[in-house]
Amino acid sequence: MKNKRIVIYVAFGVILLLSPSFLNAYWVDVLNNVGLYTILALSLNIILGHAGLFHMGHAAFYALGAYTTAIINTTYHIPILWLLPVSGLVAGLAALVVARPIIHLRGDYLLIVTIGLVEIIRIALVNNVFGITGGSNGIFGISRPVLLGWKINKPWEFFYLIWGFAAVTIFLFDRLEKSRFGRALNYLREDDVAAEGSGINTAHYKLIAFVIGAFWAGMVGNIFAAKMTIIAPESFNFWESVVLFMIVLLGGRGSIPGVILGSFLVLGLPEIFRQFATARMLIFGAFMVVMMIFRTEGILPPLPRKYPIAKVLGREGSV
Amino acid sequence: MELFIQQLTNGLAVGGIYALIALGYTMVYGVLKLINFAHGDLFTIGAYLGLTLLTTLGLTNYLGPFGVVIVLALMVMGLVAIVGAALERVAYRPLRTSHRLSAVVSALGASIFFQNAVMLIYGARYKVYPHDILPRTAIHVFGLDIPLIRLLILLTSIVMMIGLYLFIQRTKIGTAIRAAAIDQGAAKLMGINVDRVIMIVFLIGPALGGAAGLMVGLYYGQINFTMGWLYGLKAFTAAILGGIGNIPGAMVGGLLLGVIEAMGAAYISIAWKDAIAFCVLILILIVRPTGLLGERVAEKI
Amino acid sequence: MKKVLFFALILCLMAGTAVSAGTIKIGLMAPITGAWASEGQDMQQIVELLAEEINAAGGINGQKIEILTEDDGGDPRTAALAAQRLSTQGIVAVIGTYGSAVTEASQGIYDEAGLIQVANGSTAIRLSEKGLKYFMRTCPRDDEQGLVAFKTLKSGGYKSIAILHDNSSYAKGLADEAKALLEKDGANIVFYDALTPKENDYSAILTKMKAAKPDVVFFTGYYGEAGLLLRQKMEMNWNVPFLGGDATNNPDLVKIAGNDAAAGFMFLSPPVPQDLDSQEAKAFMTAYKKKYNAEPGSVWAVLSGDGLRVVAEAIKATGSTEQDKLVAYLKTKMDNFPGLTGQISFNDKGDRVGDLYRVYKVDNNGKFIMQ
């Protein structure tokens, strides 16, 4: 089972890597969007999938990152990629400040508070808060990123930037998932009283998960701003948060391959359904319902954690 | 002061509609712990069905204005209840034993489906109710002009809320609903048909949402296929504000949200009113983590 | 396994969009789903109707035209995708789209692909100030309308003015333009704020506005909200005159407000075909009514029809589908081309020239009367 999965992942990775050579600019750009949402959804997955916090306002941090990049880039002309960590930092700090008082809220109460956050941020952006966000016009004239002297401009160039970033994200988040920290998150997701009893400072861990997720979303905002060269508040509305939420749950909470597949489906299918014109979103909605009915835990739920007890006990017990 | 009272009545009328929709959220949540994101779209469907019935049946020919409204309301509530029950059967029942969030995604999918179905059936343009159904008289109180219909909206919401409350507290089915809300397993063991209870909840909740849709159509006149999303979000906020799962809480939350919005618009800024409402919500939840009337649930041990 | 299948599916679908030869392809980018779906579907109907007419008359220089429609969903990210998709399909020009921010997200992509873009509803000033060679629009710009609004308000003799917008890029732009001009002229702006679009109850806003005691209210948002404002204003027994921007030009406004509440409402707009005597406008009205059994809704959708007609005219006149020639023709040679919304010429920024705006007033029967 495990080997088969690995073969599929490798084959998938190779096809993806080569895809700009046989896809046209449009499909490459679809894949770019899928890539951006994959990274966003992976960052949400830390909060929603691993820590089990009902967070439906991830677009807020994504927006903060994008606007940080846009504002600093257009006023001080600092190269885009230098602003990558800055965007992450701003989003992460914001998460630290806002999450502290709300992190103890139970499930659905947290859900509405995070929805509130994304709406407050959007309204602030629309109303041109502090005179720096450009109101509903947004900010335009953001420069393109330059990587080692190469100006990134065309869809296929962005493809490698975005999926390169996605690969790094997948690697790091996979390590995180398998670390003590990741196990602690899963523990408090399943039973936070028991986790607290076992010496896990649950509020602290939840907060860290929140900040990591927000930090990463902020960095995606940076790339999004550079790719679009114009950003407007409408790109970060509540619906975007819902889309991310759906990706994580449709793919499989807490499963990296699941989340990747989820973003392919949630972003790719409406594009494929374009041939149905005005009915495309109708079909998409029905698809979501059907998918959840047949795969209630998501399409690719995480494999159960395995611990190599066999190694400890010698060869006798196979797991 | 006059201005204050005027704004208060404005807020209460809007809040009455939020409350009516919030009742549906809260009922479903109480029993299934499910946030029914498609509830806003059931509200939209109610508004559109009301328009269809109104223009095709020609009820105005043999009934007075209030007769028309009552007959129409009963028909719309019945039809939307059927849609709601079908939704439960198709999209939620298969997910009942799985994780709560799986049903949320199913609900979001259903919401997208309904919204686009309404658009495909009725078209994307605004639809407009006939103007002359309800009398447009205003009452003069304290030197203010308060449209009669605003009072009626508020009154209808309160009457429905009280009716629902009595139904839940006093009837046998109501007791069954409460039992299922506390513990489905135990309720089953006591001989309660939980499936039937859930079905009833999904008949009542959507019916109330449909009634709210009809009210919005009749009073404001203009309806469009995306309106359920906005109202749904507001009503969900209201339900949480009052303490979700709690019927008087939904009523209080709805009215309060309407008033906060009106006051925010009046005394701070119109453009920021939704942000103000969410800020108040967050502050309230920080102080009372389960909403205004929500029960203090003991941490599970 | 599923992923591989999925990928194969993408490939198959791509193969499906192979190029068919012999026709002139013109793209239409419109919001046919999402919040602006009603405008977008109108655009699609009108552009398809006109294309059918052109083809029925033998096409352009003997070649048929084919319209490829892509949905921009009314949001910038989807629009960028739609633009990428259209630019890979061998089209000559793109008609659309509606919202300014949405157009902006697609501008760069079309420009890089060397495709002509004729926007129909994007009135933000900056769109044509970037020096993009292939961008044009059939709609006027916000500054032009701001000036007309200012003149109208001034000639009405109003002293204290309330301005209400809806925080959309377009409505705020217009509100700001008008406000700046009015303030320079010494008028008293007693109220300036934004409502939340797509709500149903604006009585809180009206109550607040009424307390500011304006002589006139200038609302720069869309017809849906304008209709509700008028209706709720009448319920409050408040008789202040209302002036609307060009986004209020839609017959649905009267349906929403009701005849009695809409009577006396004034708005600014480019002329709609209903009000023009020209042969083109009349023929279009007849054909539209015949095919869709209704009157065209918004003027913006009609402007997308004009977009198609100018592109077709340029192809016909130059006998070429080369973008550089077409743009040169449109910007320099096209002179008072008879459009569905009056005569059309473009300046070298790609903006439509000429005094386009008219003042309309709603009469007691809910009809729009050009002043």
PDB file of C-alpha atoms in Angstrom, chain B residues 3 6-7 10-11 13-14 18 43 115-116 119-120 123-131 136 138 140 145 147 149-150 216-227 230-231 234 261-262 264-274, chain C residues 32-39 41-42 164 167 191 193-205 207-208 210-211 222-225 228 231-232 234-237 250-252 254-260 288 294-298:
ATOM      1  CA  LEU B   3     -33.307  59.953  15.799  1.00  0.00           C
ATOM      2  CA  GLN B   6     -36.099  55.941  14.720  1.00  0.00           C
ATOM      3  CA  GLN B   7     -32.833  54.057  14.348  1.00  0.00           C
ATOM      4  CA  ASN B  10     -34.995  50.432  11.915  1.00  0.00           C
ATOM      5  CA  GLY B  11     -32.640  48.058  13.654  1.00  0.00           C
ATOM      6  CA  ALA B  13     -37.151  45.432  11.912  1.00  0.00           C
ATOM      7  CA  VAL B  14     -33.962  44.174  10.292  1.00  0.00           C
ATOM      8  CA  TYR B  18     -32.233  37.964  11.174  1.00  0.00           C
ATOM      9  CA  PHE B  43     -34.427  31.542   2.648  1.00  0.00           C
ATOM     10  CA  GLN B 115     -27.814  29.357  -5.316  1.00  0.00           C
ATOM     11  CA  ASN B 116     -26.934  28.409  -8.865  1.00  0.00           C
ATOM     12  CA  MET B 119     -30.073  31.528 -10.879  1.00  0.00           C
ATOM     13  CA  LEU B 120     -30.620  29.015 -13.663  1.00  0.00           C
ATOM     14  CA  GLY B 123     -32.389  34.152 -14.175  1.00  0.00           C
ATOM     15  CA  ALA B 124     -29.765  36.407 -12.728  1.00  0.00           C
ATOM     16  CA  ARG B 125     -31.715  39.637 -12.840  1.00  0.00           C
ATOM     17  CA  TYR B 126     -33.395  41.074  -9.797  1.00  0.00           C
ATOM     18  CA  LYS B 127     -36.941  39.871  -9.329  1.00  0.00           C
ATOM     19  CA  VAL B 128     -39.547  42.166  -7.923  1.00  0.00           C
ATOM     20  CA  TYR B 129     -42.693  41.451  -5.937  1.00  0.00           C
ATOM     21  CA  PRO B 130     -45.848  43.338  -6.921  1.00  0.00           C
ATOM     22  CA  HIS B 131     -46.114  46.552  -4.956  1.00  0.00           C
ATOM     23  CA  ARG B 136     -48.202  51.137   3.072  1.00  0.00           C
ATOM     24  CA  ALA B 138     -47.284  54.527   8.671  1.00  0.00           C
ATOM     25  CA  HIS B 140     -47.290  58.181  14.107  1.00  0.00           C
ATOM     26  CA  ASP B 145     -43.332  57.818  11.093  1.00  0.00           C
ATOM     27  CA  PRO B 147     -44.230  52.010   8.677  1.00  0.00           C
ATOM     28  CA  ILE B 149     -45.198  46.691   8.079  1.00  0.00           C
ATOM     29  CA  ARG B 150     -42.011  47.090  10.034  1.00  0.00           C
ATOM     30  CA  VAL B 216     -38.330  40.085   2.779  1.00  0.00           C
ATOM     31  CA  GLY B 217     -39.859  39.740  -0.660  1.00  0.00           C
ATOM     32  CA  LEU B 218     -43.183  41.206   0.365  1.00  0.00           C
ATOM     33  CA  TYR B 219     -41.731  44.087   2.280  1.00  0.00           C
ATOM     34  CA  TYR B 220     -38.592  45.115   0.407  1.00  0.00           C
ATOM     35  CA  GLY B 221     -39.862  43.999  -2.972  1.00  0.00           C
ATOM     36  CA  GLN B 222     -36.507  43.174  -4.480  1.00  0.00           C
ATOM     37  CA  ILE B 223     -35.003  39.706  -4.371  1.00  0.00           C
ATOM     38  CA  ASN B 224     -31.968  38.193  -6.038  1.00  0.00           C
ATOM     39  CA  PHE B 225     -30.319  34.827  -6.090  1.00  0.00           C
ATOM     40  CA  THR B 226     -27.310  35.770  -3.971  1.00  0.00           C
ATOM     41  CA  MET B 227     -29.209  37.354  -1.111  1.00  0.00           C
ATOM     42  CA  LEU B 230     -25.534  37.565   3.098  1.00  0.00           C
ATOM     43  CA  TYR B 231     -28.638  37.018   5.201  1.00  0.00           C
ATOM     44  CA  LYS B 234     -25.860  37.579   9.362  1.00  0.00           C
ATOM     45  CA  GLU B 261     -25.850  47.544  12.860  1.00  0.00           C
ATOM     46  CA  ALA B 262     -28.325  50.414  12.835  1.00  0.00           C
ATOM     47  CA  GLY B 264     -23.163  51.583  14.211  1.00  0.00           C
ATOM     48  CA  ALA B 265     -24.370  53.103  10.958  1.00  0.00           C
ATOM     49  CA  ALA B 266     -26.062  55.993  12.709  1.00  0.00           C
ATOM     50  CA  TYR B 267     -23.405  57.044  15.177  1.00  0.00           C
ATOM     51  CA  ILE B 268     -20.114  55.772  13.824  1.00  0.00           C
ATOM     52  CA  SER B 269     -19.924  55.030  10.115  1.00  0.00           C
ATOM     53  CA  ILE B 270     -22.168  53.422   7.569  1.00  0.00           C
ATOM     54  CA  ALA B 271     -19.308  51.974   5.589  1.00  0.00           C
ATOM     55  CA  TRP B 272     -17.887  50.299   8.689  1.00  0.00           C
ATOM     56  CA  LYS B 273     -21.148  48.993  10.116  1.00  0.00           C
ATOM     57  CA  ASP B 274     -20.523  45.305   9.412  1.00  0.00           C
TER      58      ASP B 274
ATOM     59  CA  ILE C  32     -21.868  35.212 -16.551  1.00  0.00           C
ATOM     60  CA  THR C  33     -21.813  33.745 -13.054  1.00  0.00           C
ATOM     61  CA  GLY C  34     -21.357  35.469  -9.715  1.00  0.00           C
ATOM     62  CA  ALA C  35     -22.735  38.720  -8.380  1.00  0.00           C
ATOM     63  CA  TRP C  36     -22.813  40.524 -11.747  1.00  0.00           C
ATOM     64  CA  ALA C  37     -24.274  37.584 -13.624  1.00  0.00           C
ATOM     65  CA  SER C  38     -27.257  39.588 -14.802  1.00  0.00           C
ATOM     66  CA  GLU C  39     -25.046  42.122 -16.596  1.00  0.00           C
ATOM     67  CA  GLN C  41     -25.604  37.320 -19.341  1.00  0.00           C
ATOM     68  CA  ASP C  42     -27.041  40.419 -21.010  1.00  0.00           C
ATOM     69  CA  LEU C 164     -23.609  58.262  -1.177  1.00  0.00           C
ATOM     70  CA  ASN C 167     -17.511  51.480  -1.941  1.00  0.00           C
ATOM     71  CA  PHE C 191     -22.976  63.841   3.944  1.00  0.00           C
ATOM     72  CA  ASP C 193     -20.513  57.778   3.108  1.00  0.00           C
ATOM     73  CA  ALA C 194     -20.881  54.318   1.598  1.00  0.00           C
ATOM     74  CA  LEU C 195     -23.642  51.750   1.917  1.00  0.00           C
ATOM     75  CA  THR C 196     -23.141  47.998   1.772  1.00  0.00           C
ATOM     76  CA  PRO C 197     -24.398  46.728  -1.579  1.00  0.00           C
ATOM     77  CA  LYS C 198     -26.836  43.793  -1.905  1.00  0.00           C
ATOM     78  CA  GLU C 199     -28.598  44.467   1.353  1.00  0.00           C
ATOM     79  CA  ASN C 200     -32.317  45.066   1.507  1.00  0.00           C
ATOM     80  CA  ASP C 201     -32.821  47.577   4.275  1.00  0.00           C
ATOM     81  CA  TYR C 202     -31.273  51.002   3.906  1.00  0.00           C
ATOM     82  CA  SER C 203     -33.568  52.814   6.309  1.00  0.00           C
ATOM     83  CA  ALA C 204     -30.779  53.345   8.845  1.00  0.00           C
ATOM     84  CA  ILE C 205     -28.767  55.149   6.192  1.00  0.00           C
ATOM     85  CA  THR C 207     -32.566  58.214   8.548  1.00  0.00           C
ATOM     86  CA  LYS C 208     -29.022  59.399   9.081  1.00  0.00           C
ATOM     87  CA  LYS C 210     -32.244  62.895   6.411  1.00  0.00           C
ATOM     88  CA  ALA C 211     -30.868  64.321   9.652  1.00  0.00           C
ATOM     89  CA  TYR C 222     -26.087  50.564  -8.830  1.00  0.00           C
ATOM     90  CA  TYR C 223     -29.751  50.373  -9.762  1.00  0.00           C
ATOM     91  CA  GLY C 224     -30.716  47.659  -7.277  1.00  0.00           C
ATOM     92  CA  GLU C 225     -29.722  49.728  -4.292  1.00  0.00           C
ATOM     93  CA  LEU C 228     -34.586  50.328  -2.666  1.00  0.00           C
ATOM     94  CA  ARG C 231     -38.771  53.115  -2.169  1.00  0.00           C
ATOM     95  CA  GLN C 232     -37.726  53.386   1.453  1.00  0.00           C
ATOM     96  CA  MET C 234     -40.921  57.434   0.106  1.00  0.00           C
ATOM     97  CA  GLU C 235     -42.006  55.275   3.021  1.00  0.00           C
ATOM     98  CA  MET C 236     -40.320  57.729   5.323  1.00  0.00           C
ATOM     99  CA  ASN C 237     -42.214  60.604   3.677  1.00  0.00           C
ATOM    100  CA  ASN C 250     -31.725  49.948 -15.769  1.00  0.00           C
ATOM    101  CA  PRO C 251     -35.487  49.557 -16.163  1.00  0.00           C
ATOM    102  CA  ASP C 252     -35.441  47.217 -13.150  1.00  0.00           C
ATOM    103  CA  VAL C 254     -38.475  51.365 -11.564  1.00  0.00           C
ATOM    104  CA  LYS C 255     -39.760  47.864 -10.946  1.00  0.00           C
ATOM    105  CA  ILE C 256     -37.970  47.768  -7.609  1.00  0.00           C
ATOM    106  CA  ALA C 257     -38.903  51.255  -6.496  1.00  0.00           C
ATOM    107  CA  GLY C 258     -42.421  51.315  -7.912  1.00  0.00           C
ATOM    108  CA  ASN C 259     -43.684  54.037 -10.246  1.00  0.00           C
ATOM    109  CA  ASP C 260     -44.671  56.475  -7.544  1.00  0.00           C
ATOM    110  CA  TYR C 288     -33.385  42.252 -29.636  1.00  0.00           C
ATOM    111  CA  ALA C 294     -37.720  41.876 -23.738  1.00  0.00           C
ATOM    112  CA  GLU C 295     -35.969  45.197 -23.772  1.00  0.00           C
ATOM    113  CA  PRO C 296     -32.221  45.154 -23.192  1.00  0.00           C
ATOM    114  CA  GLY C 297     -31.409  45.741 -19.547  1.00  0.00           C
ATOM    115  CA  SER C 298     -28.375  47.791 -18.818  1.00  0.00           C
TER     116      SER C 298
END
